[in-house]
Backbone as a chain_set.jsonl record, in Angstrom:
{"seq": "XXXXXXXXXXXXXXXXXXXXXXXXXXXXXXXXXXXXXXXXXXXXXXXXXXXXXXXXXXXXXXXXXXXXXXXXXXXXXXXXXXXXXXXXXXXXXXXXXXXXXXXXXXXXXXXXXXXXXXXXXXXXX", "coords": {"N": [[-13.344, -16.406, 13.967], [-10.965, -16.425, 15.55], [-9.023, -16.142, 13.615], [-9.748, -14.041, 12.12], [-8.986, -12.006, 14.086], [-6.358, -12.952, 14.328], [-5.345, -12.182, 11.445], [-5.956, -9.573, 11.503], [-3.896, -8.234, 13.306], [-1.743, -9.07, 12.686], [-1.911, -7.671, 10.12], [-2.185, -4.944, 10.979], [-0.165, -4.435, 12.143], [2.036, -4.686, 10.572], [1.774, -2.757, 9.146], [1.935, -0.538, 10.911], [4.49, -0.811, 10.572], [5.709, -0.619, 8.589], [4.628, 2.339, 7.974], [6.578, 2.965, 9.804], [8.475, 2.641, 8.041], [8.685, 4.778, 6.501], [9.197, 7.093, 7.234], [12.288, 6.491, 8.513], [14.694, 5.115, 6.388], [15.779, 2.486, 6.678], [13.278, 0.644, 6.814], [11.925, -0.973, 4.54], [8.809, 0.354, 3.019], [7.057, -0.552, 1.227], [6.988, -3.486, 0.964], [5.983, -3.759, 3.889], [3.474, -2.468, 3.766], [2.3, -4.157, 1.624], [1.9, -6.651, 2.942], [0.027, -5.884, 4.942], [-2.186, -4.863, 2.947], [-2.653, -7.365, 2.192], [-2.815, -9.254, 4.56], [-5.114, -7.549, 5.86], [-7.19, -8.016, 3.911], [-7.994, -10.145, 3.429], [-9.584, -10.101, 6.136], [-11.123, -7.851, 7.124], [-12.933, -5.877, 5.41], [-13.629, -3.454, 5.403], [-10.828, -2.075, 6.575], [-9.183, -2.856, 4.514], [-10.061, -1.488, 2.558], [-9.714, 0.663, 3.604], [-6.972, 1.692, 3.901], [-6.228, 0.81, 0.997], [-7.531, 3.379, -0.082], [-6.437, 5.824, 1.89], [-5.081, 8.307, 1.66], [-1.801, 8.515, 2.315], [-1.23, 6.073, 1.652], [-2.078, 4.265, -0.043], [-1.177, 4.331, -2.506], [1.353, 2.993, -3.055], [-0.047, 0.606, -2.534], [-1.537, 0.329, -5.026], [-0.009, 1.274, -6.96], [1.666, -1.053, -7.276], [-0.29, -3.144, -7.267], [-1.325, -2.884, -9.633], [0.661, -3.406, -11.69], [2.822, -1.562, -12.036], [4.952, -1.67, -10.41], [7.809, -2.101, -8.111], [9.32, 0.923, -6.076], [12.432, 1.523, -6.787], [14.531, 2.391, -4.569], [13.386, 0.757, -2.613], [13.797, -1.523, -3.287], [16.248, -1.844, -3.261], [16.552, -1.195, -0.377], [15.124, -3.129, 0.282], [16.272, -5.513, 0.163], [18.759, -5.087, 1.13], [18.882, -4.913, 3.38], [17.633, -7.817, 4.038], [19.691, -9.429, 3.427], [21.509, -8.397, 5.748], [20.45, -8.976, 8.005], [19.994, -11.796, 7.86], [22.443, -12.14, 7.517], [23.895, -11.768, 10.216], [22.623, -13.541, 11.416], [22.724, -16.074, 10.284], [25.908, -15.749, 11.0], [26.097, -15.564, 13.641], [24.081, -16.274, 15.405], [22.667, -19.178, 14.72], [23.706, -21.752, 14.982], [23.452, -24.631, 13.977], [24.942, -25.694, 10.93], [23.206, -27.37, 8.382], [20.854, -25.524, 8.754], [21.917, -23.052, 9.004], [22.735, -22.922, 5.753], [19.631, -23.456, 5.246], [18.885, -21.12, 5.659], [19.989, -19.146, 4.101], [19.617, -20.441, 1.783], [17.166, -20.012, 1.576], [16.765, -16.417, 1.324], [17.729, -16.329, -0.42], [16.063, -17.139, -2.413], [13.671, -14.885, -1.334], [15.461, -12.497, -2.311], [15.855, -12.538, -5.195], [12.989, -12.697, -5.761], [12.105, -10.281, -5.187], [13.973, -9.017, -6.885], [12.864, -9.597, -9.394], [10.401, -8.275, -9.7], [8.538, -5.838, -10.946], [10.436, -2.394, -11.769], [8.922, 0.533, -10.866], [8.718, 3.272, -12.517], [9.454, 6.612, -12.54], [7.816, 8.659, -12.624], [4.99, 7.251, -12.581], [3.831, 7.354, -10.255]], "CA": [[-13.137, -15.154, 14.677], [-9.502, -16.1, 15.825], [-8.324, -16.353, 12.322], [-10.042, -12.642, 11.641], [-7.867, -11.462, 14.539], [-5.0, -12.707, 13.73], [-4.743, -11.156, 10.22], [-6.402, -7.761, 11.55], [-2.788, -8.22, 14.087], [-0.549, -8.698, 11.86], [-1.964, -6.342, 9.214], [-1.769, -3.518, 11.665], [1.553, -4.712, 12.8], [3.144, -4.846, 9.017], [1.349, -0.85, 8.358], [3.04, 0.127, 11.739], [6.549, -1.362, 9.95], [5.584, -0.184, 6.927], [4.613, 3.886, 8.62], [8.188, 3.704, 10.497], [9.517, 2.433, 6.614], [8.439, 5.939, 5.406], [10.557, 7.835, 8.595], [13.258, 5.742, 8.481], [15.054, 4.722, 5.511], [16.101, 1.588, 7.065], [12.889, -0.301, 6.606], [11.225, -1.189, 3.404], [7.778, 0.711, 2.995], [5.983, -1.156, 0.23], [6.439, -4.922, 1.296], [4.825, -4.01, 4.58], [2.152, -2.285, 2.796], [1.646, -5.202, 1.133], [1.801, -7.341, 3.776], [-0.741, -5.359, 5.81], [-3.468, -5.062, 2.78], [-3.254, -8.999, 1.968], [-4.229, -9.565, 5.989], [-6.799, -6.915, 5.743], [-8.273, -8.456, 2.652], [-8.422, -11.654, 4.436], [-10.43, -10.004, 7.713], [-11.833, -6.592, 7.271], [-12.914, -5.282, 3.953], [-13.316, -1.855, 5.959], [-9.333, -1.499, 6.735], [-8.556, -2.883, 3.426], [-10.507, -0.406, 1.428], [-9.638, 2.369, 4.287], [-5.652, 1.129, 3.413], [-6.301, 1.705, -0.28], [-8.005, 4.913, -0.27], [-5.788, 6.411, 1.958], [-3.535, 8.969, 0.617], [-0.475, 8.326, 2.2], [-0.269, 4.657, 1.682], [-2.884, 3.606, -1.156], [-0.833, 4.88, -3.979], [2.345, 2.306, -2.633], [-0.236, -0.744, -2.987], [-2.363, 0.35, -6.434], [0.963, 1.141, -7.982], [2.373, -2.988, -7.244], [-1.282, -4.185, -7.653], [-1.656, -2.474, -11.367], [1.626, -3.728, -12.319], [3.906, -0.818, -12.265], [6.269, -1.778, -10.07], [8.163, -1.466, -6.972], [10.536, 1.886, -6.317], [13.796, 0.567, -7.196], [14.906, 2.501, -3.592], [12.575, 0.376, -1.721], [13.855, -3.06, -3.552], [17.638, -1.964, -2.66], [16.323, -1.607, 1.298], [14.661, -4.648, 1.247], [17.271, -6.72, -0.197], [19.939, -5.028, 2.08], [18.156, -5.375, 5.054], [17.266, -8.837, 4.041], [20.92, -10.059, 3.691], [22.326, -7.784, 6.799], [19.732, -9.496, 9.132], [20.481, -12.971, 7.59], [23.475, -12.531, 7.803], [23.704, -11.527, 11.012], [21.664, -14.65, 12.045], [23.69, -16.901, 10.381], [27.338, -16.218, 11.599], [26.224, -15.642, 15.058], [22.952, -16.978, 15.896], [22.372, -19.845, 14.368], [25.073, -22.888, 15.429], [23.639, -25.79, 12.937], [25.298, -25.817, 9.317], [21.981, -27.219, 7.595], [20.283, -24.015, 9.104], [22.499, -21.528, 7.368], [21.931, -23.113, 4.366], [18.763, -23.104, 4.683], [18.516, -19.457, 5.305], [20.931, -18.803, 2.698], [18.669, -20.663, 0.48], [15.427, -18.631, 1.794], [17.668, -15.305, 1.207], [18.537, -16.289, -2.504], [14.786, -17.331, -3.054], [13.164, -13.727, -1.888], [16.12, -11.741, -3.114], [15.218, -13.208, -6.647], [11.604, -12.93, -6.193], [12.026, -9.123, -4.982], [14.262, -8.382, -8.042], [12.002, -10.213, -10.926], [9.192, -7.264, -9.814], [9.006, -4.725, -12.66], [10.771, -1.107, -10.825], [8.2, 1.839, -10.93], [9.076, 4.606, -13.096], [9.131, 7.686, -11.266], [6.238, 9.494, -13.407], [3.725, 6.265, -11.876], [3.136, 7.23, -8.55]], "C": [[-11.676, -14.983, 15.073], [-8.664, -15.974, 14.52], [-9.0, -14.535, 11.89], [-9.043, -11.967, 12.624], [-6.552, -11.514, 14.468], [-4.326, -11.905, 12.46], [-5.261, -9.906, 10.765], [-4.999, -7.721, 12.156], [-1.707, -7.905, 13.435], [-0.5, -7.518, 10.466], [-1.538, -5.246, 9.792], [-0.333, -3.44, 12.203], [2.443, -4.123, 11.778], [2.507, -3.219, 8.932], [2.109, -0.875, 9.362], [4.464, -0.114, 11.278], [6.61, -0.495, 8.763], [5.433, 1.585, 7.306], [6.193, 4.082, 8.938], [9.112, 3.207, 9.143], [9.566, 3.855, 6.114], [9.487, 6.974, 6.001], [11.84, 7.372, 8.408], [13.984, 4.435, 7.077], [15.575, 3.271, 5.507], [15.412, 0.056, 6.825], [11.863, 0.14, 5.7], [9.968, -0.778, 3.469], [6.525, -0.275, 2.229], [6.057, -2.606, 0.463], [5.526, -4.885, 2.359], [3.238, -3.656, 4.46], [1.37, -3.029, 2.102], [1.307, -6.214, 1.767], [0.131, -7.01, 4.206], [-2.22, -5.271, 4.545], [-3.777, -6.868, 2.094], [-3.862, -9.598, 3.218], [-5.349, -8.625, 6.281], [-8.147, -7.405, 4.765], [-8.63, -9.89, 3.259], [-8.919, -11.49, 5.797], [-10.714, -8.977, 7.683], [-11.781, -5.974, 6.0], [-12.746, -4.036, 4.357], [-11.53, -1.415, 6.195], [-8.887, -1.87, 5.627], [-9.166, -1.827, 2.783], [-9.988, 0.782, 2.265], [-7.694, 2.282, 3.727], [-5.565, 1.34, 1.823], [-6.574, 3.173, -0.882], [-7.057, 5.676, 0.387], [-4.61, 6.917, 1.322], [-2.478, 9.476, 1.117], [0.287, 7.07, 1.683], [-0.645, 4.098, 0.396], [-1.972, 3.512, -2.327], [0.492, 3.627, -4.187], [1.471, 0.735, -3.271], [-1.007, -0.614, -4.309], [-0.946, 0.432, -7.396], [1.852, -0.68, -8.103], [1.378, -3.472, -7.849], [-1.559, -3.922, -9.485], [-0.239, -2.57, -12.229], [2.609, -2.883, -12.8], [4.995, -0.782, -11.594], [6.428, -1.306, -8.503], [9.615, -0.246, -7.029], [12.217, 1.198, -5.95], [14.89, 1.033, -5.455], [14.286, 1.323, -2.796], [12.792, -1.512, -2.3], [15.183, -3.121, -3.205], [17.438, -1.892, -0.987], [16.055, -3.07, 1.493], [16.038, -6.002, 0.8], [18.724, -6.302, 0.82], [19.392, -5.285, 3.366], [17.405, -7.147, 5.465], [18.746, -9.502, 4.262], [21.576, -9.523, 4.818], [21.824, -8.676, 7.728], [20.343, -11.252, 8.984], [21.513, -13.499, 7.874], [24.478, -12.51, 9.204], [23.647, -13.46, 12.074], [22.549, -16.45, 11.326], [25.041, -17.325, 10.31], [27.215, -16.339, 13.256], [25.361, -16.104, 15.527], [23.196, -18.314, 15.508], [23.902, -20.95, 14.281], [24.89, -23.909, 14.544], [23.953, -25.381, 11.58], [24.059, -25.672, 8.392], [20.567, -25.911, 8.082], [20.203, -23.019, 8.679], [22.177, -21.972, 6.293], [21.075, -22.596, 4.134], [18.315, -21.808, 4.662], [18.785, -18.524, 4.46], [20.181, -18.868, 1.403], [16.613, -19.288, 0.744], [15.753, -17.302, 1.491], [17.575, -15.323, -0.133], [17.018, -16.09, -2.966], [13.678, -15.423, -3.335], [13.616, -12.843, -2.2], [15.775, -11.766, -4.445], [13.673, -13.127, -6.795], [11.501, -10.921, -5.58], [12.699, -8.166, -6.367], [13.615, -8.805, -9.415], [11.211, -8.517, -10.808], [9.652, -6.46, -10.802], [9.582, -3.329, -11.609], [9.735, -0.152, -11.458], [9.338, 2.705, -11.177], [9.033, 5.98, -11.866], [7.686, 8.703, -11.893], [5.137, 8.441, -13.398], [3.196, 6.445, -11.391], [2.245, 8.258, -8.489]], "O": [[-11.102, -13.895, 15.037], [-7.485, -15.644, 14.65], [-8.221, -13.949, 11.139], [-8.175, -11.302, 12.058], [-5.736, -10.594, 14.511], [-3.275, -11.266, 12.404], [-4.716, -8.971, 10.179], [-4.424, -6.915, 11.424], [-0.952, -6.934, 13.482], [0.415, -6.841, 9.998], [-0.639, -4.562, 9.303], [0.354, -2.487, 12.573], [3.345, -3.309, 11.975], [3.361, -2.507, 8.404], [3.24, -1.247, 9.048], [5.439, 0.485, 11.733], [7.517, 0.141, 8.227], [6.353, 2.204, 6.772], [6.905, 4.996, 8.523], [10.333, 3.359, 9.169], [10.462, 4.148, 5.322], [10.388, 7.534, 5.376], [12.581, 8.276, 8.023], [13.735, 3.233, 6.983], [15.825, 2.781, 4.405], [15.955, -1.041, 6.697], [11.133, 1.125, 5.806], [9.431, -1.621, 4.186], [5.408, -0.574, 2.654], [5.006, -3.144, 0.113], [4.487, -5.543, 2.307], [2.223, -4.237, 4.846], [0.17, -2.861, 1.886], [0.372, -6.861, 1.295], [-0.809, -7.729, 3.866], [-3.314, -5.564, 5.027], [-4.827, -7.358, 1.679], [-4.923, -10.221, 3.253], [-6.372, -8.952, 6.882], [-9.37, -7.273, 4.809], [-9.743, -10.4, 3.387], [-8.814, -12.401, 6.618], [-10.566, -8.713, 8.877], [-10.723, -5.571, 5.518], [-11.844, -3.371, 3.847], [-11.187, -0.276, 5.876], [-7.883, -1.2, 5.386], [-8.279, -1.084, 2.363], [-9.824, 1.858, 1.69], [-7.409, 3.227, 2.991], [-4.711, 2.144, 1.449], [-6.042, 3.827, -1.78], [-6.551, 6.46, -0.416], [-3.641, 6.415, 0.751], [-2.022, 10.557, 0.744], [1.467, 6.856, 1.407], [0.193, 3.514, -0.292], [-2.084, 2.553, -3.09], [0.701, 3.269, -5.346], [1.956, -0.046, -4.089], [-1.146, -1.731, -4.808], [-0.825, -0.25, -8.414], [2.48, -1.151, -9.052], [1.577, -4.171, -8.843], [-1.925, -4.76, -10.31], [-0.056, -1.925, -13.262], [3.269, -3.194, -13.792], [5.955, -0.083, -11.917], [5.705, -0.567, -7.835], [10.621, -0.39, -7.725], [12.765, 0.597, -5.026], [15.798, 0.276, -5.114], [15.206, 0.876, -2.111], [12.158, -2.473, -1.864], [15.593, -4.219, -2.826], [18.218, -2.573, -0.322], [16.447, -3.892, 2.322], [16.383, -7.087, 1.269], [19.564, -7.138, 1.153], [19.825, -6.051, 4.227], [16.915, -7.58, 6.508], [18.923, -10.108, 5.319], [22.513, -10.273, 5.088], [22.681, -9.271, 8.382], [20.999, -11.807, 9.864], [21.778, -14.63, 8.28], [25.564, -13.086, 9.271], [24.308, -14.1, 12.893], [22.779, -17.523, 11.883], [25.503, -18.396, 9.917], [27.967, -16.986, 13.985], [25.778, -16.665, 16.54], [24.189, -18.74, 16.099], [24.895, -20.776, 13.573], [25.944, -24.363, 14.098], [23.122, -24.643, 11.05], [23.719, -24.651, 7.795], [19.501, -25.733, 7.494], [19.342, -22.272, 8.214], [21.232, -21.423, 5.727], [20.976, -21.657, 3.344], [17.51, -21.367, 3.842], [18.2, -17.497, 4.117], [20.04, -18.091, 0.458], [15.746, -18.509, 0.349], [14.674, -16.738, 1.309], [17.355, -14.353, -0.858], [16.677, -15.165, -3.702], [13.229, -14.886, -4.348], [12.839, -11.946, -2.526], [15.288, -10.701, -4.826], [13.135, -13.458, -7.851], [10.373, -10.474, -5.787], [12.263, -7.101, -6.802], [13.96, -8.249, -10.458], [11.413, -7.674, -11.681], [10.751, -6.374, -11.352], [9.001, -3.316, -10.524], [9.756, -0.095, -12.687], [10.384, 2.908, -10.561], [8.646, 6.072, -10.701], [6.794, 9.269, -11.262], [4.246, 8.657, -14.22], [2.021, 6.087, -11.474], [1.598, 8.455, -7.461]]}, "num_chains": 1, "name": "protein.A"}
């Protein structure tokens, strides 16, 4: 039961990130979208299927899940907003050396695993 609340939490958390991604050009729409129906699918089949069907958001996770891709806008947010924050975090936050690294290295890893995805055409969606 605590393991169903936690993913219903963070699902609804990542759609609320993912809603203010669609307003605000700032943050990435379709990772939290994705975020939000992998913890729905793991604790409420009802918000995952209500999360697919809906037609503002559905079309964001059927177009990733059927292999067409993410919008090539929405892979340049997340990768700038991935290195701004990072980087951020490790000139001024973060005081140990092997730290930055390793964030450096966590940075390189889902930069590289955000640009492999195939980019959605624009005649997909």
């Amino acid at each position: 039961m605590m393991k169903k609340a936690f993913f219903v939490s963070c699902g609804s958390l990542s759609l609320g990130l993912g809603i203010i991604g669609i307003i605000l050009p700032l943050l990435p729409t379709t990772p939290f979208l994705l975020l939000s129906a992998a913890c729905y699918a793991k604790s409420s089949e009802r918000l995952y299927h209500w999360l697919l069907e809906n037609k503002y958001f559905g079309s964001y996770i059927k177009n990733y899940r059927a292999g067409k891709g993410i919008p090539l806008k929405v892979k340049i947010t997340a990768v700038s907003v991935l290195w701004l924050s990072l980087s951020f975090t490790i000139v001024f936050v973060v005081p140990l050396v092997a730290v930055k690294i390793l964030l450096a290295l966590i940075g390189a890893f889902f930069t590289g695993f955000i640009l492999k995805q195939k980019t959605l055409q624009k005649h997909a969606v």
